[in-house]
Amino acid sequence: MGNIVEIKNLKKYYKEVKAVDDISFNVKKGSLFAFLGLNGAGKSTTINIIAGVLDKDAGCVKIDDLDIDTDLNKITNTIGIVFQHSVLDEKLSVLDNLKFRAGLYNISKEVFKTNLEFLSTKLEFTDLLNRPLNKLSGGQKRRIDIARALIHNPTLLILDEPTTGLDPVTRMLVWNLIGELRKNKNLTVFLTTHYMEEASEADQIVIIDEGKIVANDTPINLKNKYANDFLKIYSYNKKLLSALKKDNIVFTEHNEHLEIALKDVAEAKDIIIKHNKLITDFEVIKGKMDNVFLNVTGKQLKEF
């Protein structure tokens, strides 16, 4: 599987502020790629450069082997973008917004009709087509934003915090559609998000902090490297407490369970085997992306 995005030594400076500071990474075709960082870390700057909205100061950016310096017009036809803030026209109807967007790509009436029917069904906005945007709820508008980005059948979909503040039903609709397009059309998804459960589903995660890439790997590798696993013991003999202290095992006592931060899964196995007569109910919890982000950057990536 080749790369659809190739970024080498990308730089964008604003006087003393190094918004994007010599970063390099690739995104494989058909993958779900997560780009994580706090606000101001350099995520949106990178996306705007990829999309041709912002000029870079240095470096190379290629989309499907096309260079943004020489083939930007071709590249924009293959990219769909959902920005943090809606770019839809509030005064126009849903249908007119989507017609206008499709017109920018010279899509035929037949293709537009087919794509509109598919997207409006999957995102459940068929009954909203003639309604003005300013009469829709936030969740409904976000569905139209997604449809706008997909109306021309892009090969790369950039989602800049697409589900922030959305209700669970709308989030499910969005991710079900994206999953279907990835499976059936090999759509590549470039995602920024504050929701760690979304990032955990990615094939690859890049963490950017103050313009620099500080981590680049799969979720499982990042968790193994930067996040503790936990042993939770729910049912146990009280003698276990003194036994753990005797073994110099640090634990936290909660109302309904004990919690032990593990060096690795093998440590959980050793504890359970040694104290099996004192433990009757337990589980091992894998480390979370929240822990990874905190340990890599020293900062908390809050969910909004």
Coordinates of C-alpha atoms in Angstrom, one line a residue:
M1 CA 0.0 0.0 0.0
G2 CA 1.6 3.3 -1.1
N3 CA 1.4 6.7 0.5
I4 CA -1.3 9.3 -0.4
V5 CA 0.3 12.0 1.7
E6 CA 4.1 12.6 1.9
I7 CA 5.4 15.5 4.0
K8 CA 9.1 16.2 4.3
N9 CA 10.8 19.0 6.3
L10 CA 7.7 21.2 6.3
K11 CA 8.1 24.6 7.9
K12 CA 5.7 27.5 8.5
Y13 CA 6.9 30.4 10.8
Y14 CA 5.2 33.6 11.9
K15 CA 8.2 35.7 13.0
E16 CA 9.3 34.1 16.3
V17 CA 6.5 31.6 16.4
K18 CA 7.4 28.2 14.7
A19 CA 3.9 27.0 13.9
V20 CA 5.2 24.0 12.0
D21 CA 8.8 23.3 12.6
D22 CA 10.5 21.0 10.2
I23 CA 8.0 18.0 10.3
S24 CA 8.0 14.9 8.2
F25 CA 5.5 12.1 8.0
N26 CA 3.5 9.9 5.5
V27 CA -0.1 8.7 5.3
K28 CA -0.9 5.4 3.7
K29 CA -3.7 5.1 1.1
G30 CA -6.9 3.9 2.5
S31 CA -5.8 4.4 6.1
L32 CA -7.4 6.2 9.0
F33 CA -4.7 8.7 10.2
A34 CA -5.0 10.6 13.4
F35 CA -3.1 13.9 13.9
L36 CA -3.2 14.9 17.6
G37 CA -2.2 18.0 19.4
L38 CA -3.4 20.9 21.6
N39 CA -4.9 24.0 20.0
G40 CA -2.0 25.9 18.5
A41 CA 0.2 22.9 18.2
G42 CA 0.4 23.1 14.4
K43 CA -2.4 20.8 13.3
S44 CA -4.6 23.3 11.4
T45 CA -1.6 25.1 9.9
T46 CA -0.5 21.7 8.5
I47 CA -3.9 21.0 7.1
N48 CA -4.3 24.4 5.5
I49 CA -0.9 23.9 3.8
I50 CA -2.0 20.5 2.5
A51 CA -5.2 22.0 1.2
G52 CA -3.5 24.9 -0.5
V53 CA -5.1 27.5 1.7
L54 CA -1.8 28.5 3.2
D55 CA 1.6 28.8 1.7
K56 CA 4.5 26.9 3.3
D57 CA 7.9 28.5 4.1
A58 CA 9.9 25.4 3.3
G59 CA 9.6 21.6 2.7
C60 CA 7.8 19.3 0.3
V61 CA 4.2 18.2 0.3
K62 CA 2.9 15.6 -2.1
I63 CA -0.7 14.3 -2.4
D64 CA -0.9 11.0 -4.3
D65 CA 2.5 11.8 -5.9
L66 CA 1.4 15.3 -6.9
D67 CA 3.4 18.2 -5.6
I68 CA 1.4 21.1 -4.1
D69 CA 3.9 23.6 -5.6
T70 CA 3.1 22.5 -9.2
D71 CA -0.1 20.5 -9.2
L72 CA -2.4 22.3 -6.6
N73 CA -5.4 22.4 -8.9
K74 CA -5.3 18.7 -9.5
I75 CA -4.8 18.0 -5.8
T76 CA -7.8 20.1 -4.7
N77 CA -10.1 18.0 -6.8
T78 CA -9.1 14.9 -4.9
I79 CA -9.4 16.3 -1.4
G80 CA -12.5 16.8 0.7
I81 CA -12.2 19.0 3.9
V82 CA -14.4 19.4 6.9
F83 CA -13.1 22.4 8.8
Q84 CA -13.5 23.0 12.5
H85 CA -16.0 25.8 11.7
S86 CA -18.7 25.4 9.0
V87 CA -18.1 27.0 5.6
L88 CA -21.7 26.5 4.4
D89 CA -23.8 29.5 3.4
E90 CA -26.4 30.0 6.1
K91 CA -28.9 31.7 3.8
L92 CA -29.0 29.0 1.2
S93 CA -30.9 25.7 1.5
V94 CA -29.1 22.4 2.1
L95 CA -29.7 21.4 -1.5
D96 CA -28.4 24.7 -2.9
N97 CA -25.3 24.5 -0.7
L98 CA -24.5 21.1 -2.1
K99 CA -25.3 22.0 -5.7
F100 CA -23.0 25.0 -5.4
R101 CA -20.2 22.8 -4.1
A102 CA -20.6 20.2 -6.8
G103 CA -20.6 22.9 -9.4
L104 CA -17.0 23.8 -8.4
Y105 CA -15.9 20.3 -9.5
N106 CA -18.0 20.2 -12.7
I107 CA -19.9 17.2 -11.5
S108 CA -22.6 16.1 -13.9
K109 CA -26.3 16.2 -12.9
E110 CA -26.4 12.4 -12.9
V111 CA -23.4 12.0 -10.7
F112 CA -24.6 14.7 -8.3
K113 CA -28.0 13.1 -8.0
T114 CA -26.5 9.7 -7.3
N115 CA -24.1 11.1 -4.7
L116 CA -26.7 13.3 -3.1
E117 CA -29.1 10.4 -2.7
F118 CA -26.4 8.2 -1.2
L119 CA -25.1 10.9 1.3
S120 CA -28.5 12.2 2.3
T121 CA -29.6 8.6 3.1
K122 CA -26.5 7.6 5.0
L123 CA -26.4 10.9 7.0
E124 CA -30.2 11.1 7.3
F125 CA -30.9 14.5 6.0
T126 CA -33.2 13.8 3.0
D127 CA -36.0 15.6 4.7
L128 CA -33.8 18.7 5.2
L129 CA -32.8 19.3 1.6
N130 CA -35.1 22.3 1.1
R131 CA -34.5 23.8 4.5
P132 CA -32.2 26.9 4.9
L133 CA -29.0 26.2 6.8
N134 CA -29.8 28.8 9.5
K135 CA -32.9 26.7 10.5
L136 CA -30.8 23.6 11.3
S137 CA -29.4 22.4 14.5
G138 CA -25.6 22.1 15.1
G139 CA -25.7 18.4 14.5
Q140 CA -27.7 18.7 11.3
K141 CA -25.3 21.3 10.0
R142 CA -22.4 19.1 10.7
R143 CA -23.9 16.3 8.6
I144 CA -24.2 18.7 5.7
D145 CA -20.6 19.8 6.2
I146 CA -19.6 16.1 5.9
A147 CA -21.8 15.7 2.7
R148 CA -20.2 18.9 1.2
A149 CA -16.8 17.4 1.7
L150 CA -17.8 14.1 0.0
I151 CA -20.0 15.3 -2.8
H152 CA -17.3 15.1 -5.4
N153 CA -16.0 11.6 -4.4
P154 CA -12.6 12.6 -3.0
T155 CA -9.8 10.1 -2.4
L156 CA -8.6 12.0 0.7
L157 CA -11.0 13.3 3.4
I158 CA -9.5 15.7 5.9
L159 CA -11.6 16.0 9.1
D160 CA -10.5 18.8 11.4
E161 CA -12.3 17.9 14.7
P162 CA -15.5 16.9 12.8
T163 CA -17.4 15.4 15.8
T164 CA -16.6 18.0 18.5
G165 CA -19.8 18.7 20.4
L166 CA -22.0 16.3 18.4
D167 CA -24.6 14.1 19.9
P168 CA -23.9 10.3 19.9
V169 CA -26.3 9.5 17.2
T170 CA -24.8 12.0 14.7
R171 CA -21.3 10.8 15.6
M172 CA -22.3 7.2 14.9
L173 CA -23.8 8.2 11.5
V174 CA -20.7 10.0 10.5
W175 CA -18.3 7.2 11.5
N176 CA -20.6 4.5 9.9
L177 CA -20.4 6.4 6.6
I178 CA -16.7 6.9 6.8
G179 CA -16.2 3.2 7.6
E180 CA -18.3 2.2 4.6
L181 CA -16.4 4.6 2.2
R182 CA -13.0 3.3 3.5
K183 CA -14.1 -0.2 2.9
N184 CA -15.8 0.2 -0.5
K185 CA -13.8 3.1 -2.1
N186 CA -10.5 2.9 -0.3
L187 CA -11.0 6.5 1.1
T188 CA -8.1 7.8 3.1
V189 CA -9.1 9.8 6.3
F190 CA -6.9 12.4 7.8
L191 CA -8.3 13.2 11.2
T192 CA -7.7 15.6 14.0
T193 CA -9.7 15.1 17.1
H194 CA -10.0 15.6 20.9
Y195 CA -11.8 12.3 21.3
M196 CA -9.3 9.7 22.3
E197 CA -11.7 6.8 21.4
E198 CA -11.7 8.0 17.8
A199 CA -7.9 8.3 17.7
S200 CA -7.6 4.8 19.2
E201 CA -9.3 3.4 16.0
A202 CA -6.6 4.9 13.7
D203 CA -4.1 2.9 11.8
Q204 CA -1.4 5.5 12.6
I205 CA -1.1 8.4 15.0
V206 CA 1.1 11.4 14.8
I207 CA 1.3 13.7 17.9
I208 CA 2.5 17.2 17.3
D209 CA 3.5 19.6 20.1
E210 CA 4.6 23.2 19.6
G211 CA 5.2 22.6 15.9
K212 CA 7.3 19.5 16.4
I213 CA 6.3 15.8 15.9
V214 CA 6.9 14.1 19.2
A215 CA 5.4 10.7 18.4
N216 CA 4.6 8.7 15.3
D217 CA 3.3 5.1 15.5
T218 CA 0.3 2.8 15.7
P219 CA -2.0 3.1 18.7
I220 CA -1.0 -0.2 20.2
N221 CA 2.7 0.6 19.9
L222 CA 2.2 4.0 21.4
K223 CA 0.2 2.5 24.3
N224 CA 2.9 -0.1 24.9
K225 CA 5.6 2.5 24.9
Y226 CA 4.0 5.4 26.8
A227 CA 1.0 4.2 28.7
N228 CA 0.7 1.9 31.8
D229 CA -1.6 -1.1 31.7
F230 CA -3.6 -1.6 34.9
L231 CA -4.6 -4.6 36.9
K232 CA -8.0 -4.1 38.6
I233 CA -8.9 -6.5 41.3
Y234 CA -12.6 -6.5 42.2
S235 CA -13.1 -9.4 44.6
Y236 CA -10.3 -10.3 47.0
N237 CA -9.4 -11.4 50.5
K238 CA -8.4 -8.5 52.7
K239 CA -5.1 -10.4 53.4
L240 CA -4.1 -9.4 49.8
L241 CA -3.4 -5.8 51.0
S242 CA -0.7 -6.8 53.4
A243 CA 0.7 -9.3 50.9
L244 CA 1.0 -6.7 48.2
K245 CA 2.7 -4.3 50.6
K246 CA 5.1 -7.1 51.5
D247 CA 6.0 -7.5 47.9
N248 CA 6.5 -3.7 47.5
I249 CA 3.7 -3.5 45.0
V250 CA 2.1 -0.1 44.8
F251 CA -1.7 -0.1 44.6
T252 CA -4.6 2.3 44.9
E253 CA -7.6 1.3 47.0
H254 CA -11.0 2.3 45.6
N255 CA -14.4 1.7 47.0
E256 CA -15.1 -1.4 44.8
H257 CA -11.6 -2.4 43.6
L258 CA -7.8 -2.3 43.9
E259 CA -5.9 -0.8 41.0
I260 CA -2.2 -1.5 40.2
A261 CA -0.2 0.3 37.6
L262 CA 1.8 -2.3 35.7
K263 CA 5.2 -2.2 34.2
D264 CA 3.9 -4.8 31.6
V265 CA 1.3 -7.5 31.3
A266 CA 3.7 -10.1 32.6
E267 CA 3.6 -8.4 36.0
A268 CA -0.1 -8.9 36.2
K269 CA 0.3 -12.6 35.5
D270 CA 2.9 -12.9 38.2
I271 CA 0.7 -11.1 40.8
I272 CA -2.4 -13.3 39.9
I273 CA -0.4 -16.5 40.1
K274 CA 1.3 -15.7 43.3
H275 CA -1.8 -14.5 45.1
N276 CA -4.4 -16.7 43.3
K277 CA -5.9 -17.9 46.6
L278 CA -6.6 -14.3 47.6
I279 CA -8.0 -13.0 44.3
T280 CA -11.3 -14.1 42.8
D281 CA -12.3 -11.4 40.3
F282 CA -10.0 -9.2 38.2
E283 CA -9.2 -7.7 34.8
V284 CA -6.3 -6.2 33.0
I285 CA -7.0 -2.8 31.4
K286 CA -4.8 -1.7 28.5
G287 CA -3.3 1.8 28.6
K288 CA -5.3 4.6 27.0
M289 CA -4.4 7.2 24.4
D290 CA -5.1 9.9 27.1
N291 CA -2.1 8.5 29.0
V292 CA 0.0 8.3 25.9
F293 CA -0.7 12.0 25.1
L294 CA 0.0 13.1 28.6
N295 CA 3.2 11.1 28.9
V296 CA 4.5 12.2 25.5
T297 CA 3.7 15.9 25.8
G298 CA 3.4 16.5 29.5
K299 CA 0.0 18.0 28.7
Q300 CA -3.6 16.9 29.0
L301 CA -5.6 16.6 25.7
K302 CA -9.1 17.6 27.0
E303 CA -12.2 16.4 25.3
F304 CA -14.7 19.1 24.5

